[in-house]
Coordinates of C-alpha atoms and ligand atoms in Angstrom, one line a residue:
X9 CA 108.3 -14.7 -2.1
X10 CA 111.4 -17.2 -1.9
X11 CA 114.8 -15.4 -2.7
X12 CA 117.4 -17.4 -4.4
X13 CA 119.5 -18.2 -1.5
X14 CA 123.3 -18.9 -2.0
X15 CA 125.3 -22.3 -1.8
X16 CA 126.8 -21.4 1.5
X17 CA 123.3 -20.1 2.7
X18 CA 121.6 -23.0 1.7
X19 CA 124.2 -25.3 3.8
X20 CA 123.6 -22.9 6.5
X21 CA 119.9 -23.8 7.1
X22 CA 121.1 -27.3 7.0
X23 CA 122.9 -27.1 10.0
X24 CA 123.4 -24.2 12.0
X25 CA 121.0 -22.6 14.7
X26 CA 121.7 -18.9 14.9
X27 CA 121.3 -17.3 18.7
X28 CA 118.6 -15.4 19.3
X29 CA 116.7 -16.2 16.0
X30 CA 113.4 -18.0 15.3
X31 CA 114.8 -20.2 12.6
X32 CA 111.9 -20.1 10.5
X33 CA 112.4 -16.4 9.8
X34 CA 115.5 -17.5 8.2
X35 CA 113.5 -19.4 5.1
X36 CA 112.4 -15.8 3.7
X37 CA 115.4 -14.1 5.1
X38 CA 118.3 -16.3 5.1
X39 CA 121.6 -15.2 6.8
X40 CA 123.8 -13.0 4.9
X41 CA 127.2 -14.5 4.4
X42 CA 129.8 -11.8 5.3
X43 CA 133.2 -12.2 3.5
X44 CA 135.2 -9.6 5.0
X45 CA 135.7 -6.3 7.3
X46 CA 137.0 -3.2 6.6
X47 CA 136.7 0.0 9.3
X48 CA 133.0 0.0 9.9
X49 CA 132.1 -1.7 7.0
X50 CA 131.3 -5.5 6.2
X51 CA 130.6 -6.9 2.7
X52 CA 129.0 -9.8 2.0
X53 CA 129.5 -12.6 -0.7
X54 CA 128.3 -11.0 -3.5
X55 CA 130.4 -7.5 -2.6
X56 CA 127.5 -5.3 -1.0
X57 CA 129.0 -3.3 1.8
X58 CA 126.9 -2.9 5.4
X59 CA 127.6 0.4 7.6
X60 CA 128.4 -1.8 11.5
X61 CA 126.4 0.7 12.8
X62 CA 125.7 -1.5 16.0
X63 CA 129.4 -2.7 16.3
X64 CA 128.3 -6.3 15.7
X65 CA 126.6 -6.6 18.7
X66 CA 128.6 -4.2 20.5
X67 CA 132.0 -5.3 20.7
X68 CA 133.5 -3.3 18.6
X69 CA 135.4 -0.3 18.7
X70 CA 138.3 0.1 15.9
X71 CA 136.8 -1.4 13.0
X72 CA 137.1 -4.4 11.3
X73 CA 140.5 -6.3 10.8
X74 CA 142.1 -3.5 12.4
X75 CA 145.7 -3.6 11.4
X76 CA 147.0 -2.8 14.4
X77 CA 145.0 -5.6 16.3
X78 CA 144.8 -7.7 13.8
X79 CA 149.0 -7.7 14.1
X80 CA 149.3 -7.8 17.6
X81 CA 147.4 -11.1 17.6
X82 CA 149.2 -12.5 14.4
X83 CA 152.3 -11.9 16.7
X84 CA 151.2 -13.1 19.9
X85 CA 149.8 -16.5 17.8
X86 CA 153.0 -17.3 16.8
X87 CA 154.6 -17.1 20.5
X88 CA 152.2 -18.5 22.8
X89 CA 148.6 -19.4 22.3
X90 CA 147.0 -20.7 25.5
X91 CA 148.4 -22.0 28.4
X92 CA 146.7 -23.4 31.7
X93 CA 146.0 -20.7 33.7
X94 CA 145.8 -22.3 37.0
X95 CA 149.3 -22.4 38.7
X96 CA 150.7 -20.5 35.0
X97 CA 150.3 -17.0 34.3
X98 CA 151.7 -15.3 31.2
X99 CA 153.2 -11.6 30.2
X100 CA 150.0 -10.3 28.5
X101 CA 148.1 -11.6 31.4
X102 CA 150.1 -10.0 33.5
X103 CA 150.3 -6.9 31.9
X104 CA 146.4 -6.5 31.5
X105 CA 145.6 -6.8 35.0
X106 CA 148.1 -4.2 36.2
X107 CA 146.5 -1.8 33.7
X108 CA 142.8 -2.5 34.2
X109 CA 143.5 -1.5 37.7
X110 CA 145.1 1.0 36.9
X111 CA 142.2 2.6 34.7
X112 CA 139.3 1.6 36.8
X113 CA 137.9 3.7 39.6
X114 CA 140.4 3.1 42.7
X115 CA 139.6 0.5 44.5
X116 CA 139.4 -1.9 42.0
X117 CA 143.1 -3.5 42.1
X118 CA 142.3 -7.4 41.6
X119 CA 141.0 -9.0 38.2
X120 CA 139.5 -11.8 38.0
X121 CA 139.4 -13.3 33.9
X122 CA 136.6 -15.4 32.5
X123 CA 135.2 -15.6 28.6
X124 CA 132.4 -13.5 28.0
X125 CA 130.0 -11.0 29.4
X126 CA 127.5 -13.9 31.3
X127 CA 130.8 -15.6 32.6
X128 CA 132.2 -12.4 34.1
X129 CA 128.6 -11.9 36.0
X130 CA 128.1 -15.5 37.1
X131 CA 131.8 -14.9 38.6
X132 CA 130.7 -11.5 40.3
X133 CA 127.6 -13.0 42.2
X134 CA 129.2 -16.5 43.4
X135 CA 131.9 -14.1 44.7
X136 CA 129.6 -11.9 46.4
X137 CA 127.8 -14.7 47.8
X138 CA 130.6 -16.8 49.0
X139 CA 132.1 -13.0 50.2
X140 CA 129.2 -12.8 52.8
X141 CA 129.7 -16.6 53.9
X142 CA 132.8 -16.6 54.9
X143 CA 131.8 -12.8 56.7
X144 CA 129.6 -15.0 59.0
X145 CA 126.5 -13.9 57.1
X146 CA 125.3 -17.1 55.5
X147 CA 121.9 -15.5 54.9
X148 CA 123.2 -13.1 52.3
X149 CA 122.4 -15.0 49.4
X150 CA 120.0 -13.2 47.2
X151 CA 120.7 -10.6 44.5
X152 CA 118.4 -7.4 43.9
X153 CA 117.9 -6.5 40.4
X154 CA 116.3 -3.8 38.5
X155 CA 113.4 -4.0 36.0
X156 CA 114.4 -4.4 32.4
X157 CA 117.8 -5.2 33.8
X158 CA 119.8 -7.4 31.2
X159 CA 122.7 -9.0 32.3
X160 CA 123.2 -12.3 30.3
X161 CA 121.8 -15.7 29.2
X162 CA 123.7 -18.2 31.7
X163 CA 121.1 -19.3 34.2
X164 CA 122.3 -16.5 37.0
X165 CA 123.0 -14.3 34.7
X166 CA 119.3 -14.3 33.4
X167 CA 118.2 -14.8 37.1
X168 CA 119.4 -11.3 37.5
X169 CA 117.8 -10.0 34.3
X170 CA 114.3 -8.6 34.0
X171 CA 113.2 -8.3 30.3
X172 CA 110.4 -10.6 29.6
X173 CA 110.9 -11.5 26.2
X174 CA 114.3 -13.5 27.3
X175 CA 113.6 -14.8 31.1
X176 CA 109.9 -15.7 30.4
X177 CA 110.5 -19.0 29.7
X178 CA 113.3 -20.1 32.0
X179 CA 111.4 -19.1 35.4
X180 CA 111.4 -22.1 36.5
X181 CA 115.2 -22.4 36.2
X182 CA 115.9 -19.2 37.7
X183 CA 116.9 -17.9 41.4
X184 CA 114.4 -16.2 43.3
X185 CA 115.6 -12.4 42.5
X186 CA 113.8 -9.3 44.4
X187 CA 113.4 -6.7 41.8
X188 CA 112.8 -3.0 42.1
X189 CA 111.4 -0.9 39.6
X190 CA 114.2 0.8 37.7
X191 CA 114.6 4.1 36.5
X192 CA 112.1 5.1 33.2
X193 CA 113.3 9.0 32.2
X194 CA 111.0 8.4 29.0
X195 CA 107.9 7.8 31.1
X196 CA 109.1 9.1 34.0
X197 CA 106.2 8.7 36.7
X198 CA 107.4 11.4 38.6
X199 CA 107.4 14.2 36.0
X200 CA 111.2 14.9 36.5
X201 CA 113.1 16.3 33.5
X202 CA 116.6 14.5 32.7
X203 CA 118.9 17.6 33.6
X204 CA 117.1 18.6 36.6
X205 CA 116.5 15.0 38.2
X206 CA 116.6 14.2 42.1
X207 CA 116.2 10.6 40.9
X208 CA 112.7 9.7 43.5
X209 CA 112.5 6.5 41.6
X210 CA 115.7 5.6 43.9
X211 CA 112.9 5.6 46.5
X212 CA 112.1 1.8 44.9
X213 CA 115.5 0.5 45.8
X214 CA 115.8 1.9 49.4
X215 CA 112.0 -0.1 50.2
X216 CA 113.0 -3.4 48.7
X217 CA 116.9 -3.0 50.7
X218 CA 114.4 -2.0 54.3
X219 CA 113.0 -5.0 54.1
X220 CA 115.5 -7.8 52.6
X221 CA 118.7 -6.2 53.9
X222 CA 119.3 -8.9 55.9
X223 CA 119.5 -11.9 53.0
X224 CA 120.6 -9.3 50.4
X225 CA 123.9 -10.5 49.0
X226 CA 124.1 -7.8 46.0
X227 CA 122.7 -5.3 44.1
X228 CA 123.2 -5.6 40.3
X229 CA 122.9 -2.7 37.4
X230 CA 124.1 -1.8 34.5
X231 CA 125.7 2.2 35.1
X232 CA 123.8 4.6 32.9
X233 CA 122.6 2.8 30.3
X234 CA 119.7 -0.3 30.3
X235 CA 121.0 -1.6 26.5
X236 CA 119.1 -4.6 25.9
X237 CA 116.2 -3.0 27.2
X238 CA 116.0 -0.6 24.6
X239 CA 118.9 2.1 25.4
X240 CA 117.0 3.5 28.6
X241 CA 119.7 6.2 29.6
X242 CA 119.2 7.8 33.0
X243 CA 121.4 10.3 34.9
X244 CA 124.7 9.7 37.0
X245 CA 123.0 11.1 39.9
X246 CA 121.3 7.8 40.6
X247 CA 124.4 5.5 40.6
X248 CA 125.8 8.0 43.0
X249 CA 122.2 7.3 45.2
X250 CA 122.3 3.6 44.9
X251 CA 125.9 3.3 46.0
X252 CA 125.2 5.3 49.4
X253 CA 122.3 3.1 49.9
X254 CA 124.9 -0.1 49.2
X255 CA 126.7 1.2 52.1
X256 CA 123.9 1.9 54.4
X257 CA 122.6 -1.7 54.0
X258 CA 125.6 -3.7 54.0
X259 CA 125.0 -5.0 50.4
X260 CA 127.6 -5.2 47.5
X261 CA 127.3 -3.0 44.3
X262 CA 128.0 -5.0 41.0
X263 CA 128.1 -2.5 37.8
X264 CA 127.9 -4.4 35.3
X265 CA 130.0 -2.2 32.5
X266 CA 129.7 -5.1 29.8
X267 CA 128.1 -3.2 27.0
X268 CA 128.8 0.3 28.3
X269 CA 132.3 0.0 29.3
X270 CA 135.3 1.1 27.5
X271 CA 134.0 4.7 26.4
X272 CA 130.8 4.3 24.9
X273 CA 129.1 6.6 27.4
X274 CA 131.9 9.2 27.0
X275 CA 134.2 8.4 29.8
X276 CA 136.1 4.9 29.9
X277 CA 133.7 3.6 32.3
X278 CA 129.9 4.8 33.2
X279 CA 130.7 4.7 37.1
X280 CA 133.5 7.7 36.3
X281 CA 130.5 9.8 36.0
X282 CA 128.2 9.2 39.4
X283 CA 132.3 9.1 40.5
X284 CA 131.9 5.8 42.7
X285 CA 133.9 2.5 42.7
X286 CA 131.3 -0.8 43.0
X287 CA 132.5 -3.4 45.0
X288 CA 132.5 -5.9 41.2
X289 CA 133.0 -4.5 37.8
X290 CA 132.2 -6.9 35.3
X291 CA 133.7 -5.8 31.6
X292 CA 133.7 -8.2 28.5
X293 CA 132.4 -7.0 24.6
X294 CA 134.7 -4.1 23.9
X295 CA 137.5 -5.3 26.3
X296 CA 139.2 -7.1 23.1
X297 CA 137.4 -4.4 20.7
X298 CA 135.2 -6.9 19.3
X299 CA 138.0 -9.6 18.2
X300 CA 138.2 -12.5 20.6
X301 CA 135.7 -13.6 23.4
X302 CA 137.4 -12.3 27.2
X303 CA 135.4 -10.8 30.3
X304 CA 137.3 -9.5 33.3
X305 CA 135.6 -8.9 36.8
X306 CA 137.2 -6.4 39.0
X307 CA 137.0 -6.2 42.8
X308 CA 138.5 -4.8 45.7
X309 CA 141.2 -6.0 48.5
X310 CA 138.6 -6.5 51.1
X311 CA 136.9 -9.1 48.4
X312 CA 139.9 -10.6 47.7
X313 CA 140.6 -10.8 51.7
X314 CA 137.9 -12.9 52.6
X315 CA 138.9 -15.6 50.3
X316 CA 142.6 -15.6 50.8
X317 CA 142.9 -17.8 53.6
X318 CA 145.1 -21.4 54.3
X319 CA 144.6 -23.9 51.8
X320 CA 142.4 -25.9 54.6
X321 CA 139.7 -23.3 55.4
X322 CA 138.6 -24.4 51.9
X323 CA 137.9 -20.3 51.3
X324 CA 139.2 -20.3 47.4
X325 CA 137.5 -18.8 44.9
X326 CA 137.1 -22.3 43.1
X327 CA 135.9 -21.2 39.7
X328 CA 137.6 -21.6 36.8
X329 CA 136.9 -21.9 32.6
X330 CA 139.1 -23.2 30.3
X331 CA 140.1 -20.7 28.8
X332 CA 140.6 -18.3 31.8
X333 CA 142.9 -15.8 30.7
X334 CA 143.9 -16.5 27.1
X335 CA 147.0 -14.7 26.1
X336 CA 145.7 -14.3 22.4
X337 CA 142.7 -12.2 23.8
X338 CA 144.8 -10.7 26.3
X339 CA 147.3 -9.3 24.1
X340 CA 144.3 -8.3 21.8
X341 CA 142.7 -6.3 24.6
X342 CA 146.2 -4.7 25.6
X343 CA 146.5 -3.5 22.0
X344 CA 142.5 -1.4 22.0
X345 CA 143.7 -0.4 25.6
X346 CA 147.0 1.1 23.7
X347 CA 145.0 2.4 20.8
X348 CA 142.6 4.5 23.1
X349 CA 145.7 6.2 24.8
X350 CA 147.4 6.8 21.6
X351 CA 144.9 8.3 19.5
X352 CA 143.0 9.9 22.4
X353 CA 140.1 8.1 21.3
X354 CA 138.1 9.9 24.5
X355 CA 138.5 13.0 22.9
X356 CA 136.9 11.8 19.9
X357 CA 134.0 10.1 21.3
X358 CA 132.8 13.7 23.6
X359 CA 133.6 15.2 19.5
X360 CA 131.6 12.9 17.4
X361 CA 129.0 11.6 20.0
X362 CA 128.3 15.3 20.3
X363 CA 127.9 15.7 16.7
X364 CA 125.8 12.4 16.1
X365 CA 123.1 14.0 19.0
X366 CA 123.1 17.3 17.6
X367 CA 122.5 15.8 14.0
X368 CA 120.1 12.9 14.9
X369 CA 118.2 14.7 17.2
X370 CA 117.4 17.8 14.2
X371 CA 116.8 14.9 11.7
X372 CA 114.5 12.7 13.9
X373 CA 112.5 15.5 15.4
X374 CA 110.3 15.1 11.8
X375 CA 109.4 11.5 12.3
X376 CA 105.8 11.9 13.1
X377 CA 106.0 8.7 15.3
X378 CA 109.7 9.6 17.3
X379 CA 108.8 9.3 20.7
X380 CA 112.4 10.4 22.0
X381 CA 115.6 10.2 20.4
X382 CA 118.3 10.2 23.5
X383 CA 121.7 9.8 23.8
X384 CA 124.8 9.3 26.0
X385 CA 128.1 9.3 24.9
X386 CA 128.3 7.2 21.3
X387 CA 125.1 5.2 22.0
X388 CA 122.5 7.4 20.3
X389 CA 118.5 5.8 20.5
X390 CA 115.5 6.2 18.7
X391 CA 112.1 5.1 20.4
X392 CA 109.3 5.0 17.8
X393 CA 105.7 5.1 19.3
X394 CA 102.2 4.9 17.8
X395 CA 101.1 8.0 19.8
X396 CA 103.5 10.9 20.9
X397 CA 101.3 12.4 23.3
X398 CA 100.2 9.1 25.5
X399 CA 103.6 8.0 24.4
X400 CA 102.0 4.5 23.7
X401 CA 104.0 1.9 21.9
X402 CA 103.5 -0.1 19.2
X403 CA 102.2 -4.1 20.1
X404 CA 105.4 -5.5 19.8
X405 CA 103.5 -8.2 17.4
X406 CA 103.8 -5.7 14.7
X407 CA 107.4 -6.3 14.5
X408 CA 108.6 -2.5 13.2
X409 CA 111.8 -3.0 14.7
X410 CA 112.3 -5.7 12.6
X411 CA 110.6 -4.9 9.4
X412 CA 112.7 -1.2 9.4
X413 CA 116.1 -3.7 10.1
X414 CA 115.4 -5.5 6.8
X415 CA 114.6 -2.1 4.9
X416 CA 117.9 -0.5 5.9
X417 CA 120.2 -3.6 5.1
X418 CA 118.8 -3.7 1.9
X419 CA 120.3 0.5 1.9
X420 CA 123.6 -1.0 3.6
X421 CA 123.2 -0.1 6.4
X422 CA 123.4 -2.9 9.5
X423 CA 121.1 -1.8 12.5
X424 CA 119.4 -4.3 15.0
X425 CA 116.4 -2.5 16.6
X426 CA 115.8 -3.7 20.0
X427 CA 111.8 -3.7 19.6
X428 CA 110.6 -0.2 18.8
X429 CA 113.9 1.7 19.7
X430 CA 116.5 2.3 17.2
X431 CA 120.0 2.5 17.8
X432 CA 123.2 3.3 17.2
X433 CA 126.5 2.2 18.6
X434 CA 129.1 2.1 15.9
X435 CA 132.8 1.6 16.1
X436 CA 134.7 4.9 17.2
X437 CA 136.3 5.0 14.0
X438 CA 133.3 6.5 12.0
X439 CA 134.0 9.2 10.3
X440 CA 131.5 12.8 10.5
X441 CA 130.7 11.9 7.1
X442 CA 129.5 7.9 7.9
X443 CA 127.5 9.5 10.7
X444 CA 125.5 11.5 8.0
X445 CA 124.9 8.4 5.9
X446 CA 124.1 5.9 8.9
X447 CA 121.6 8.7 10.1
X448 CA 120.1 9.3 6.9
X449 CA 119.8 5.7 5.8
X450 CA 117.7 5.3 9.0
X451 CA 115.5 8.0 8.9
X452 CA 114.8 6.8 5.0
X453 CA 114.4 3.2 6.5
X454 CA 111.8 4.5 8.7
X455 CA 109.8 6.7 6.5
X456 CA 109.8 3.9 3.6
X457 CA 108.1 1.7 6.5
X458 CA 106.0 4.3 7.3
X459 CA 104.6 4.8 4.2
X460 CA 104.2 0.9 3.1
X461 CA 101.9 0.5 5.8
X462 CA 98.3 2.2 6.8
X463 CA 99.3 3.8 10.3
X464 CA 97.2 6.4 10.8
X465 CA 99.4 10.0 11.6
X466 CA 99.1 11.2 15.0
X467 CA 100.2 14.9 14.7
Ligands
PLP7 C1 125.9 -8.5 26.4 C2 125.7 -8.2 27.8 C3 126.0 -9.2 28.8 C4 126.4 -10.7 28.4 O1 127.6 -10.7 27.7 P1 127.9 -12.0 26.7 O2 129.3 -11.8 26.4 O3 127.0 -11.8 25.6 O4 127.7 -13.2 27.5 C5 126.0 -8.9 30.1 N1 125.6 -7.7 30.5 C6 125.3 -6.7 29.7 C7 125.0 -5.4 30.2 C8 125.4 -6.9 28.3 O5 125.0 -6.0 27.4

């Protein structure tokens, strides 16, 4: 079937290449145009409205065309927009920094600003690496990553990651990362229960640090939850494990908080919870609640010591982007950090992240093909597999990620399965009664799939 497709899609496909899209999708389901925002809602051209219920790609946290951000960078627009940032610093700079120290786990007192989430990581492992050079310990120049790590689509950023269906076909590109096997509390191998873990799969990490201690430079991960991986959540218990073992071995920690900082696992950042402060935290995506590309990396004085040095030991950080530190995105971000302390937004997150689990996971529990549903904080999952018992997935070829996406945005209703899991990150603002509607727009979405096709029921 070809749909009619709009003047504005039509002069889409003419020119623009959509990220992380096989374009020829896009003939029988051409982009939607969106118009405008409102809260968690976006309409499109013609006026349908779409429940955000994956915060556009998880940067947001207050809605769309928040009038509170939306003013504060009106404002800062018409006083300063950019300015060179090298040798030039700015109020909202300036006033960002001293409170991203202040609400990070102590320890972390310098910032370092870049554009986006991949930036912010490339900064954190050319720092680490450069860290241990100037220590004398020139060997210390590989990274250990977990599996189905993601950490970014810049060449060390994807070095670091481990999901196939994104690294595949850059290996050739890519630095030579040792991996260990991450945490898996859906399949755990060792029989462990969530609530009762001793984390043994730490065991993984502690081998592959034995035995390349000595040219280990850093360990990456992301706290608590694996997002792009498909929302694998497992307990704080392990941070707190892997940090000890950073120590032991001499090798930095980088959390990168990208996706799960600012609140989204219930405290303002994931580390909070195992209580440790990693020697890099990398933030970006809700840092300006989802309005303006910014990415901050966040290190300690003994970092920042190795580098600081006389001009002629050549030990500078020499990294820069052009847009390092853009007062437009730094007076946006200052304005979510505001909103968050003025409406005690953590407060709501423990209230309605509590009520999302306890309603999804009643709801879901009737799917005959819900593997798990699992949640921490406001990022609620649902893994669908063709067997519950064996746990088996479906071949990704079948595309039921995908095919239930299209079903629910025809509802209203804006998901963006990762694979088989389903998930849910909306903004904060959602109301108790949007939760009922995203979660019962899903599970409709999945039975209608369900039905239209001839899966035989395991039950
Ligand atoms: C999205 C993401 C990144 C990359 O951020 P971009 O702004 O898209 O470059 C890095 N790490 C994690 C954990 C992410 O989720």
């Amino acid at each position: 079937m070809i749909p009619t497709i709009s003047n504005l899609q039509r002069r889409d496909l003419n020119h623009v290449w959509h990220p992380c899209s096989q374009m020829k999708d896009y003939e029988d389901f051409p982009p939607i145009v969106i118009k405008s925002g409102k809260g968690i809602y976006l309409y499109d051209e013609n006026g349908k409205q779409y429940l955000d219920a994956v915060s556009s790609w998880w940067v947001n946290l207050f809605g769309h065309a928040n009038e509170r951000i939306s003013t504060a960078l009106a404002n800062q627009a018409f006083q300063l927009e950019h300015v060179i940032f090298a040798n030039f610093t700015h109020e909202p700079a300036v006033l960002l920094a001293e409170k991203l120290a202040k609400i990070t786990p102590d320890g972390l007192t310098k910032v370092f600003f870049a554009d986006n989430g991949s930036s912010a990581i490339e900064v954190a492992l050319k720092m680490s690496f450069q860290y241990h050079m100037q220590k004398n310990k020139p060997n210390k120049k590989r990274f250990l990553a977990l599996t189905d790590a993601y950490h970014g689509e810049t060449l060390g950023a994807l070095s670091v990651g481990g999901v196939d269906l994104y690294n595949e076909v850059y290996q050739p590109l890519l630095l030579d990362t040792i991996r260990a096997q991450g945490p898996d509390c859906y399949r755990c191998p060792y029989n462990e229960s969530p609530d009762s873990c001793r984390t043994p799969c730490i065991s993984s990490v502690e081998e592959k640090l034995k035995v390349h201690q000595a040219e280990l430079a850093a360990i990456i991960i992301e706290p608590l939850i694996q997002a792009a991986a498909g929302m694998k959540m497992y307990p704080p218990t392990y941070l707190k494990k892997l940090k000890e073992l950073c120590l032991r071995y001499d090798v930095h920690l980088i959390a990168d908080e990208v996706a799960v900082g600012f609140g989204r696992t219930g405290t303002m950042f994931a580390c909070e919870q195992a209580d440790i402060t990693p020697d890099f935290m990398c933030l970006a995506k809700g840092l300006t609640g989802g309005y303006l590309p910014l990415s901050a990396v966040l290190t300690t004085e003994d970092v920042y010591d190795a580098f600081y040095d006389d001009y002629e030991s050549m030990k500078a950080f020499l990294h820069s982007h052009s847009y390092t530190g853009n007062p437009l995105a730094c007076r946006v971000a200052l304005e979510v950090l505001q909103i968050f302390e003025d409406d005690n937004y953590l407060d709501e997150i423990q209230e309605k992240g509590a009520y999302m689990n306890e309603l999804a996971s009643k709801v879901f529990n009737h799917q005959p093909y819900l593997g798990e549903y699992r949640q921490t904080g406001m990022v609620g999952a649902i893994e669908l597999v063709k067997d519950k018992v064996t746990k088996e997935s479906f071949p990704s070829e079948e595309r039921i990620g995908y095919k239930i996406y299209q079903i629910a945005l025809e509802k209203g209703l804006l998901l963006r399965p990762l694979g088989n899991v389903l998930y849910f990150m909306p903004p904060y603002v959602i109301t108790k009664e949007e939760i009922n509607k995203m979660i019962s727009i899903t599970n409709e979405a999945v039975q209608q799939y369900f039905e239209s096709t001839k899966v035989p029921t395991y039950e």
